[in-house]
PDB file of C-alpha atoms and ligand atoms in Angstrom:
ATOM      1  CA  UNK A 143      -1.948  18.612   8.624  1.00 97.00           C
ATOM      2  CA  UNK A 144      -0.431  15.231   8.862  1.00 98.00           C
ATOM      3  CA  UNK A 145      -0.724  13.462   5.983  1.00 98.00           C
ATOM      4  CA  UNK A 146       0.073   9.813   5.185  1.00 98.00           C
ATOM      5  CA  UNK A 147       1.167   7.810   2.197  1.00 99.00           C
ATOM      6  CA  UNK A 148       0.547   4.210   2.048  1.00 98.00           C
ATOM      7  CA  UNK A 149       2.356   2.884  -0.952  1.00 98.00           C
ATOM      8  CA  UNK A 150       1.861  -0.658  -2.367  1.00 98.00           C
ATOM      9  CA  UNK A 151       0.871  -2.568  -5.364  1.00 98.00           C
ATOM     10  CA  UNK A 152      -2.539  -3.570  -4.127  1.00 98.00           C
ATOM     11  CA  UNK A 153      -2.030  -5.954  -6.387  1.00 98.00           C
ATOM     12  CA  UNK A 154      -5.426  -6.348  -5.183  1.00 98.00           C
ATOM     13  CA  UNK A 155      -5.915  -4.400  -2.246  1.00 98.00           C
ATOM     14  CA  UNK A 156      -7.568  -6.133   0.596  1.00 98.00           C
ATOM     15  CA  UNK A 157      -8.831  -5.994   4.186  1.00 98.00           C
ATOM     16  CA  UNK A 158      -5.638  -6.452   5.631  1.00 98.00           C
ATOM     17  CA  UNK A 159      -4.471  -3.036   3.871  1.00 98.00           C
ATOM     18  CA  UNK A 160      -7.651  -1.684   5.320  1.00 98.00           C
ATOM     19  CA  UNK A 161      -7.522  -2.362   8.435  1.00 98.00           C
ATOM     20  CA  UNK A 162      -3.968  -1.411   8.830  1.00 98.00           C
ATOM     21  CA  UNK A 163      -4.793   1.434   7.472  1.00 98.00           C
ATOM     22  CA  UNK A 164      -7.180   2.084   9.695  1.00 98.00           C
ATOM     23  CA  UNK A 165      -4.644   1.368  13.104  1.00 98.00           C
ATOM     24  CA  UNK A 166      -1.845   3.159  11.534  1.00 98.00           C
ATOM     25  CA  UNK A 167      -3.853   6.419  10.529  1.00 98.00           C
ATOM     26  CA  UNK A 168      -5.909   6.578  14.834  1.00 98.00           C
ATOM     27  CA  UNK A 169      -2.160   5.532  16.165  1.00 98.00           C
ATOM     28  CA  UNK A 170      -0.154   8.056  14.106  1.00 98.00           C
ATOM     29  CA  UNK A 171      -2.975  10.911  14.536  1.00 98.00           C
ATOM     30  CA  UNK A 172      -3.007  11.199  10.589  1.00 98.00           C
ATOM     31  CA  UNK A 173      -5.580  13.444   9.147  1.00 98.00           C
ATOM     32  CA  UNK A 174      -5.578  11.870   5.869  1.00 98.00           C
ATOM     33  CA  UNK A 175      -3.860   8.726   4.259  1.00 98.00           C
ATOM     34  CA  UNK A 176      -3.749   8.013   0.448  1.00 99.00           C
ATOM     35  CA  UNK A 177      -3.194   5.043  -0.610  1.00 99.00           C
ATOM     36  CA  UNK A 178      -0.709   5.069  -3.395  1.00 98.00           C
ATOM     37  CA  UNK A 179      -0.826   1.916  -6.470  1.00 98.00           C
ATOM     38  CA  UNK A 180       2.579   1.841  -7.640  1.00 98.00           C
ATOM     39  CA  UNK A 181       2.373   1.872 -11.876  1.00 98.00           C
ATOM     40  CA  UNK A 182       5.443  -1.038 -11.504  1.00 97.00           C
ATOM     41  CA  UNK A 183       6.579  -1.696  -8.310  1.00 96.00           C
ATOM     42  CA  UNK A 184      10.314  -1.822  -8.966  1.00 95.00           C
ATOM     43  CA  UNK A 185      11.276  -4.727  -6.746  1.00 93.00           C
ATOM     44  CA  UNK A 186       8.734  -6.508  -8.252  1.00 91.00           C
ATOM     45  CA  UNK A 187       9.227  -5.292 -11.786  1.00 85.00           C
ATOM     46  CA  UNK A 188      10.049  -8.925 -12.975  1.00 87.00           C
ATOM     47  CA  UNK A 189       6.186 -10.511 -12.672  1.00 89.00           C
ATOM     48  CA  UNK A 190       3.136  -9.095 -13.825  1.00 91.00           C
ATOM     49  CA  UNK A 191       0.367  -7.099 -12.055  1.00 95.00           C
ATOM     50  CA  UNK A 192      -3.352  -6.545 -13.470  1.00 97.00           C
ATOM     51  CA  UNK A 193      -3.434  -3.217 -15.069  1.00 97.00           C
ATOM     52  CA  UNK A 194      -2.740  -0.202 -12.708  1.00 98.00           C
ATOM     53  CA  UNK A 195      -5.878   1.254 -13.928  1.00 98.00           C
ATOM     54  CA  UNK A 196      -7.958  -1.768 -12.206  1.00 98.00           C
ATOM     55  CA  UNK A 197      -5.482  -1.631  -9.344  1.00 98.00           C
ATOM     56  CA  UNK A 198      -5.937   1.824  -9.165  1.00 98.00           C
ATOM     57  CA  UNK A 199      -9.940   1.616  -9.234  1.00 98.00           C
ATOM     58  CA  UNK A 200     -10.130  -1.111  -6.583  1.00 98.00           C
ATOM     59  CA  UNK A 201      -7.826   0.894  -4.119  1.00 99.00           C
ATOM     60  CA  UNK A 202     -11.040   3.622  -4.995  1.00 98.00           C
ATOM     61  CA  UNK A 203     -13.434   1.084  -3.750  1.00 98.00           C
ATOM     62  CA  UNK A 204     -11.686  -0.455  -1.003  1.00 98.00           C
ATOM     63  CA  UNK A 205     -11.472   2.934   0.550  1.00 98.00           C
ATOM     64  CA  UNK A 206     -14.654   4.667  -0.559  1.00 97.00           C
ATOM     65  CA  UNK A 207     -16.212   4.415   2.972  1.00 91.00           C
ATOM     66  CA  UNK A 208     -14.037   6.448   5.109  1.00 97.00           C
ATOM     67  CA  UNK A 209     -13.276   9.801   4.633  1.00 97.00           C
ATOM     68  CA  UNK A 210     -10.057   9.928   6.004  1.00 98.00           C
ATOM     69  CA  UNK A 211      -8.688   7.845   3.083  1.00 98.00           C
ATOM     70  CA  UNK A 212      -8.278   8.499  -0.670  1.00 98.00           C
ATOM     71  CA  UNK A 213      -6.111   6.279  -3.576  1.00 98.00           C
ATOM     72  CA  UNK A 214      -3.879   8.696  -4.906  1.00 98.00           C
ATOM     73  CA  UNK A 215      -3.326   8.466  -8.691  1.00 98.00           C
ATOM     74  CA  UNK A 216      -0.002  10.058  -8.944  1.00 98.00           C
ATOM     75  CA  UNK A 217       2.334   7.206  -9.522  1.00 98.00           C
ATOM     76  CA  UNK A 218      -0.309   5.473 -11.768  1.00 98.00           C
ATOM     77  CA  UNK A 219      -0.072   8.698 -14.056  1.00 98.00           C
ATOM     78  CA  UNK A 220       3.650   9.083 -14.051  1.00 98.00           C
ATOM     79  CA  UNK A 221       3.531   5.553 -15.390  1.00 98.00           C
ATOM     80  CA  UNK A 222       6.859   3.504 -15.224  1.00 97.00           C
ATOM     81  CA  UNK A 223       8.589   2.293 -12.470  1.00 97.00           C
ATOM     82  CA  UNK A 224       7.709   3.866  -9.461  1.00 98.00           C
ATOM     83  CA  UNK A 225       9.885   5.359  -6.548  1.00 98.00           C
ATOM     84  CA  UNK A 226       8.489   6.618  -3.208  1.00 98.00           C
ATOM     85  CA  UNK A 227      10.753   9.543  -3.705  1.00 98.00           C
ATOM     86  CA  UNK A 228       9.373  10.286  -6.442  1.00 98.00           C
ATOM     87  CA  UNK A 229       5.971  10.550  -5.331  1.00 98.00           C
ATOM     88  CA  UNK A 230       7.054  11.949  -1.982  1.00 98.00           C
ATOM     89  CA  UNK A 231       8.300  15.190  -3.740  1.00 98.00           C
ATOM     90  CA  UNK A 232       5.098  15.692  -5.908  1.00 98.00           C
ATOM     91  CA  UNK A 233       3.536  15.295  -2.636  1.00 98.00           C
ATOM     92  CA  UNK A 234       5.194  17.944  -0.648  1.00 98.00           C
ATOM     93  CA  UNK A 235       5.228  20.191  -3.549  1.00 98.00           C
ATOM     94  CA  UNK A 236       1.324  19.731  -3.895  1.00 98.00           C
ATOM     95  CA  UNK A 237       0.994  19.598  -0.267  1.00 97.00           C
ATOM     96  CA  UNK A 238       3.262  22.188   1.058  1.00 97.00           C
ATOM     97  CA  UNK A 239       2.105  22.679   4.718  1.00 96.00           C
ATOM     98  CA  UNK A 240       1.912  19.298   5.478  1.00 98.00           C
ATOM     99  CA  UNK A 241       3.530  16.930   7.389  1.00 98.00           C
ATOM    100  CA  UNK A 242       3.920  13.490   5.634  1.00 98.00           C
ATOM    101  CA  UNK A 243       4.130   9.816   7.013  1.00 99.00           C
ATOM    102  CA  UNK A 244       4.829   7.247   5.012  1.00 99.00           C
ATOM    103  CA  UNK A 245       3.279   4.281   6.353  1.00 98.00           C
ATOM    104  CA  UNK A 246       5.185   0.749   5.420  1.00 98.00           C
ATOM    105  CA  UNK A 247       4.690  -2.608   6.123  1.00 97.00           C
ATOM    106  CA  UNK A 248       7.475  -4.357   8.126  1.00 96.00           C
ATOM    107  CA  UNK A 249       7.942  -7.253   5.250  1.00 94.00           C
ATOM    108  CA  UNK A 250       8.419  -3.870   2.330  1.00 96.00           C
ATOM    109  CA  UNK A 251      10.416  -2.076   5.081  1.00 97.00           C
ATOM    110  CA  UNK A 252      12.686  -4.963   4.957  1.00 95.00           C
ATOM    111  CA  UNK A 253      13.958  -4.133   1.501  1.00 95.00           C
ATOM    112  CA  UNK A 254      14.118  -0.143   1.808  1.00 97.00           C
ATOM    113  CA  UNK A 255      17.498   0.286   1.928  1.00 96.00           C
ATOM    114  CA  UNK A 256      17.330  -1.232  -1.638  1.00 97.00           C
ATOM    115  CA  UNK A 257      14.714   1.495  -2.328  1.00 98.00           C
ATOM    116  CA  UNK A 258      15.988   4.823  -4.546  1.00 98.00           C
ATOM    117  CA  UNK A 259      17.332   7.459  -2.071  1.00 98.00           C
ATOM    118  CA  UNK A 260      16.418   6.133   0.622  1.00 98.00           C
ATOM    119  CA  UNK A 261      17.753   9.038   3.109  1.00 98.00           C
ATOM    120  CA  UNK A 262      16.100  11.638   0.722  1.00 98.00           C
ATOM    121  CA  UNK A 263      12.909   8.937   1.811  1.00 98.00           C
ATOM    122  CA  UNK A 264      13.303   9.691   5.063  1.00 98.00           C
ATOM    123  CA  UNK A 265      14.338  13.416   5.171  1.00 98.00           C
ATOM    124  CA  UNK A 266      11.213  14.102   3.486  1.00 98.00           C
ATOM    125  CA  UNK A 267       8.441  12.294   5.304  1.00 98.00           C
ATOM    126  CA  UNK A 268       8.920  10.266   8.471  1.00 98.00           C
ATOM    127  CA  UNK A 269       8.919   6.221   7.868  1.00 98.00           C
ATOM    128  CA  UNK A 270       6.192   4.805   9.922  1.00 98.00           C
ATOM    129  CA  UNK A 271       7.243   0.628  10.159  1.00 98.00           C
ATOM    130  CA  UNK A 272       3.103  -1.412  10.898  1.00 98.00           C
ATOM    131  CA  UNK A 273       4.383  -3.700  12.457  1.00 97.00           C
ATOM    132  CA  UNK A 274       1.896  -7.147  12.832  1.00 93.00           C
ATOM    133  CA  UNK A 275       1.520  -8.464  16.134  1.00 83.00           C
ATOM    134  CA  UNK A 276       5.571  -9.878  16.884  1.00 75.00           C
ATOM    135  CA  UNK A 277       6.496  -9.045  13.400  1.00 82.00           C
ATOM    136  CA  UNK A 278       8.744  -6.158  14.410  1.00 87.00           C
ATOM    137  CA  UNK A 279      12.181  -4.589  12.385  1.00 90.00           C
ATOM    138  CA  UNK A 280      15.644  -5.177  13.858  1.00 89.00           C
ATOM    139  CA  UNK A 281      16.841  -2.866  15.844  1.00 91.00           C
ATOM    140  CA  UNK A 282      19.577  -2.304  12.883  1.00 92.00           C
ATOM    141  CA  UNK A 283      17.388  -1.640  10.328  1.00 93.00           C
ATOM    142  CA  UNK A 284      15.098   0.455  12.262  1.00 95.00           C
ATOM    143  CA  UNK A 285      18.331   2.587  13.212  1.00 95.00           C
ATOM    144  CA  UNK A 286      19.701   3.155   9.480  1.00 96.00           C
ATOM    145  CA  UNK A 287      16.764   5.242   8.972  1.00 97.00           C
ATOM    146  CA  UNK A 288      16.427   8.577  10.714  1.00 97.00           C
ATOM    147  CA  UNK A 289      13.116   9.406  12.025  1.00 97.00           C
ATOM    148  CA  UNK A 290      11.542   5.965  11.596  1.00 97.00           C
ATOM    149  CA  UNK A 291       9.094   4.812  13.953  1.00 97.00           C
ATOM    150  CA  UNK A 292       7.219   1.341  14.658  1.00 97.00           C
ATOM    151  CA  UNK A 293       3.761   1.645  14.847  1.00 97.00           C
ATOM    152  CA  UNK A 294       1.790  -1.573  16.030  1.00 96.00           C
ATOM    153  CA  UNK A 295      -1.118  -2.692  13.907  1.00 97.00           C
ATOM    154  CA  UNK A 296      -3.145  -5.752  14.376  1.00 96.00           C
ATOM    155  CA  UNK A 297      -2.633  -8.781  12.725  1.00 95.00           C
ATOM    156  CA  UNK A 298      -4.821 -10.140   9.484  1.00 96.00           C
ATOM    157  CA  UNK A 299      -3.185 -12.701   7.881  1.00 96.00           C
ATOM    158  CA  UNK A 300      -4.130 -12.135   4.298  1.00 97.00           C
ATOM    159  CA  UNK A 301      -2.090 -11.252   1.231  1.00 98.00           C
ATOM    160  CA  UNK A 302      -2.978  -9.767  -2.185  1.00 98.00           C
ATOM    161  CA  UNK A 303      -0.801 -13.106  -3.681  1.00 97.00           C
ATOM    162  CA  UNK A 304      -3.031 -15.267  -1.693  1.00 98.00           C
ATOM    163  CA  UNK A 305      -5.830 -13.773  -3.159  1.00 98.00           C
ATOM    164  CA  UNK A 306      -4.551 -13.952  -6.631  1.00 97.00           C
ATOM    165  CA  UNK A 307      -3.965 -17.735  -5.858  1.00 97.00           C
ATOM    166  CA  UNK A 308      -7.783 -18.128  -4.678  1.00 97.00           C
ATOM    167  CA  UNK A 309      -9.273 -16.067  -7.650  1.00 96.00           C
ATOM    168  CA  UNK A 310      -7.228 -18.523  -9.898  1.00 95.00           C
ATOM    169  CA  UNK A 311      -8.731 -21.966  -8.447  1.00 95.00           C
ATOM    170  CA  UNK A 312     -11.776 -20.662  -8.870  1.00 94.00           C
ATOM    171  CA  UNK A 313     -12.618 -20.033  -5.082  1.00 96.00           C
ATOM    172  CA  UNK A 314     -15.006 -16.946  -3.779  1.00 96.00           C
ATOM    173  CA  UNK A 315     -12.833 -13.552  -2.574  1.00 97.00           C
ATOM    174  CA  UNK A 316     -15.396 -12.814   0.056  1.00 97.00           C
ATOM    175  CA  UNK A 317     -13.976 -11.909   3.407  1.00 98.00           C
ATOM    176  CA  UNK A 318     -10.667 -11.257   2.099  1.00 98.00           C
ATOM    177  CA  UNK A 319     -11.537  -8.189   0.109  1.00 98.00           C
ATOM    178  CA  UNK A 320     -14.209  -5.824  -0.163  1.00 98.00           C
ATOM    179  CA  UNK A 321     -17.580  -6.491  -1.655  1.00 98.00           C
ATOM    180  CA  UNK A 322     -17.490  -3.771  -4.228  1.00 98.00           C
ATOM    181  CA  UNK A 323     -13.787  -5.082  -4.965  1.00 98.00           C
ATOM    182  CA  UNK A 324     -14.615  -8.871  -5.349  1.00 98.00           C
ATOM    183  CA  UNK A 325     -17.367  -7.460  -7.484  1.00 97.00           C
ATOM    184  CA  UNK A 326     -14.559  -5.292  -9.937  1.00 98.00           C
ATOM    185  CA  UNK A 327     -12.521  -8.476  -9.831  1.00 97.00           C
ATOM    186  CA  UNK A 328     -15.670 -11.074 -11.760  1.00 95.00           C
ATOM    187  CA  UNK A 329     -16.655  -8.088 -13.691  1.00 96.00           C
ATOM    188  CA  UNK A 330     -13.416  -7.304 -15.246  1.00 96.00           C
ATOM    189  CA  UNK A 331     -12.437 -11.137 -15.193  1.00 94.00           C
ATOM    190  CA  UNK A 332      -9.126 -10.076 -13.164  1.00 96.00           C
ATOM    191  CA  UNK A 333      -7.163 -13.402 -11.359  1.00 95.00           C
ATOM    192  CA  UNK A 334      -9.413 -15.790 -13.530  1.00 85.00           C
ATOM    193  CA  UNK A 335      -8.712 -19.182 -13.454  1.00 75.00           C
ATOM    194  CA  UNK A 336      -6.716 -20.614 -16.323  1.00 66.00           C
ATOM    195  CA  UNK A 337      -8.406 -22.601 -18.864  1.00 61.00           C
TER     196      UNK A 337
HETATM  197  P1  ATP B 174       1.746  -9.418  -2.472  1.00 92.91           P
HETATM  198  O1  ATP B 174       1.322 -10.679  -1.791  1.00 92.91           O
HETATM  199  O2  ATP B 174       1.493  -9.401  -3.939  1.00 92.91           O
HETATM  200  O3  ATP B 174       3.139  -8.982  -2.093  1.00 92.91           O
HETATM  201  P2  ATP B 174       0.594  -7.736  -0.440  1.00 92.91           P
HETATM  202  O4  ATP B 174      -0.637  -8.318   0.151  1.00 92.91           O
HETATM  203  O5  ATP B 174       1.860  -7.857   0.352  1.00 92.91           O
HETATM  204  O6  ATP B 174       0.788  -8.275  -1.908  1.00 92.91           O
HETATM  205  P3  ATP B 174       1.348  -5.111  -1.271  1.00 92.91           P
HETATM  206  O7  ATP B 174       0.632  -4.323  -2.301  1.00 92.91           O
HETATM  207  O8  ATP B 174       2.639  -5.753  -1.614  1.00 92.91           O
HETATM  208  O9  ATP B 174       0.301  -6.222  -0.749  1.00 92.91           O
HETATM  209  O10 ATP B 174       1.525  -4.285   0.053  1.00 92.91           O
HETATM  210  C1  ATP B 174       1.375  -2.903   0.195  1.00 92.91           C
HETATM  211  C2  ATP B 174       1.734  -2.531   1.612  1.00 92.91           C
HETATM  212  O11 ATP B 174       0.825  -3.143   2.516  1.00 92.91           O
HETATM  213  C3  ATP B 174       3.130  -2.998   2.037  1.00 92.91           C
HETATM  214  O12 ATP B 174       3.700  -1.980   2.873  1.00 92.91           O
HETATM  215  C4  ATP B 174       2.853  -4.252   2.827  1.00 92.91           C
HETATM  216  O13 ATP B 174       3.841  -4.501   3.793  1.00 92.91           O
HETATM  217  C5  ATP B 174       1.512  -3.921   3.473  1.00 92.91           C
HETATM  218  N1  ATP B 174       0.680  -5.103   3.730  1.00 92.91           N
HETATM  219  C6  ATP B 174       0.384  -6.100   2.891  1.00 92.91           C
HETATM  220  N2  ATP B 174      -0.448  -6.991   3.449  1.00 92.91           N
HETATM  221  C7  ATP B 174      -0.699  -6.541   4.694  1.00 92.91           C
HETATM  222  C8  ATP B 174      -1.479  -7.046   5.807  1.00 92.91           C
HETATM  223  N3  ATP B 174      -2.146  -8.195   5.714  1.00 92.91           N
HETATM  224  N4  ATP B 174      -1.492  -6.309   6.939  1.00 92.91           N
HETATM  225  C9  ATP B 174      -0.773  -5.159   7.021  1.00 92.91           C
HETATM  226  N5  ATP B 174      -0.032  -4.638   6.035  1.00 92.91           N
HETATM  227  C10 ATP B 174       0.028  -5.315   4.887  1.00 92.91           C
HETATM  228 MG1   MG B 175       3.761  -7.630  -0.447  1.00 92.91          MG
END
């Protein structure tokens, strides 16, 4: 089974997550992908995120119509900051026949040699860079980790901080997220505008 891991803060997750999702999982013959809310993302420790119990039940609802995807509560559960490695060993002990991809954006992938063991990372799943239309790794970076592959996904220009940004002035989320995840957003007043 191959399995992939799409990590992220989904912070909230949208259709750009979705729908490179949905390239990376057909390109990299995945059988499954979870989509993984980080409790605290630890690059990003120093502003704060709606509660990962919302983040976690959007990621739910954003992927609720194909069966090839799940949001994986571990990190939410293990609470604290949260490291890939970390989750990639639960995985593979939960999941011992597997094979695992983890799936990362090329603007996270930028940072992952700041990430915690990042050659344990990479010894225990192979690092699958979505690359965006152009927006591709160095050839440097892409070297200094063993295994890693690009994977082309298309390009949807959308990101969970512009969303925040929208939700704030007050404008509609439709289009840029899901319906039953704009919906979660107004019902549990999440991004509100100041007043
Ligand atoms: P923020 O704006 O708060 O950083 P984000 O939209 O980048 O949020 P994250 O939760 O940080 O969302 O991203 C999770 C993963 O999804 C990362 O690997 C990131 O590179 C990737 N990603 C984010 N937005 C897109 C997009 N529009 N298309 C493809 N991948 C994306
Ligand atoms: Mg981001």
């Amino acid at each position: 089974m191959r399995l992939g891991v799409f990590g992220g803060t989904f912070d909230p997750p949208h259709v750009g997550h979705l729908l490179a999702a949905v390239d990376a999982c057909e390109r990299l013959g995945l059988d499954r992908l979870l989509f993984v809310p980080a409790a605290t993302q630890p690059l990003k420790a120093s502003r704060s995120a709606a509660p990962a119990a919302d983040r976690l039940a959007m990621t739910r609802l954003l992927v609720a119509g194909d069966p090839r995807f799940a949001a994986d509560p571990t990190e939410v559960e293990r609470g604290g900051l949260s490291y890939m490695v970390d989750t990639l060993r639960a995985l593979r002990a939960r999941e011992p026949g597997a094979t695992l991809v983890l799936c990362v954006g090329a603007d996270a992938f930028a940072r992952f040699a700041e990430w915690r063991e990042p050659a344990a990372i990479a010894s225990l799943a192979t690092v699958a860079v979505l690359a965006r239309d152009g927006n591709v790794p160095g050839a440097a970076a892409l070297a200094a980790v063993p295994g890693a592959i690009v994977v082309p996904v298309r390009r949807v220009d959308v990101s969970s901080t512009e969303i925040r940004a929208r939700a704030a002035a007050g404008r509609s989320l439709h289009g840029f997220v899901t319906e039953p995840v704009a919906g979660y957003c107004s019902t549990h007043a999440l991004y509100r505008p100041r007043t």
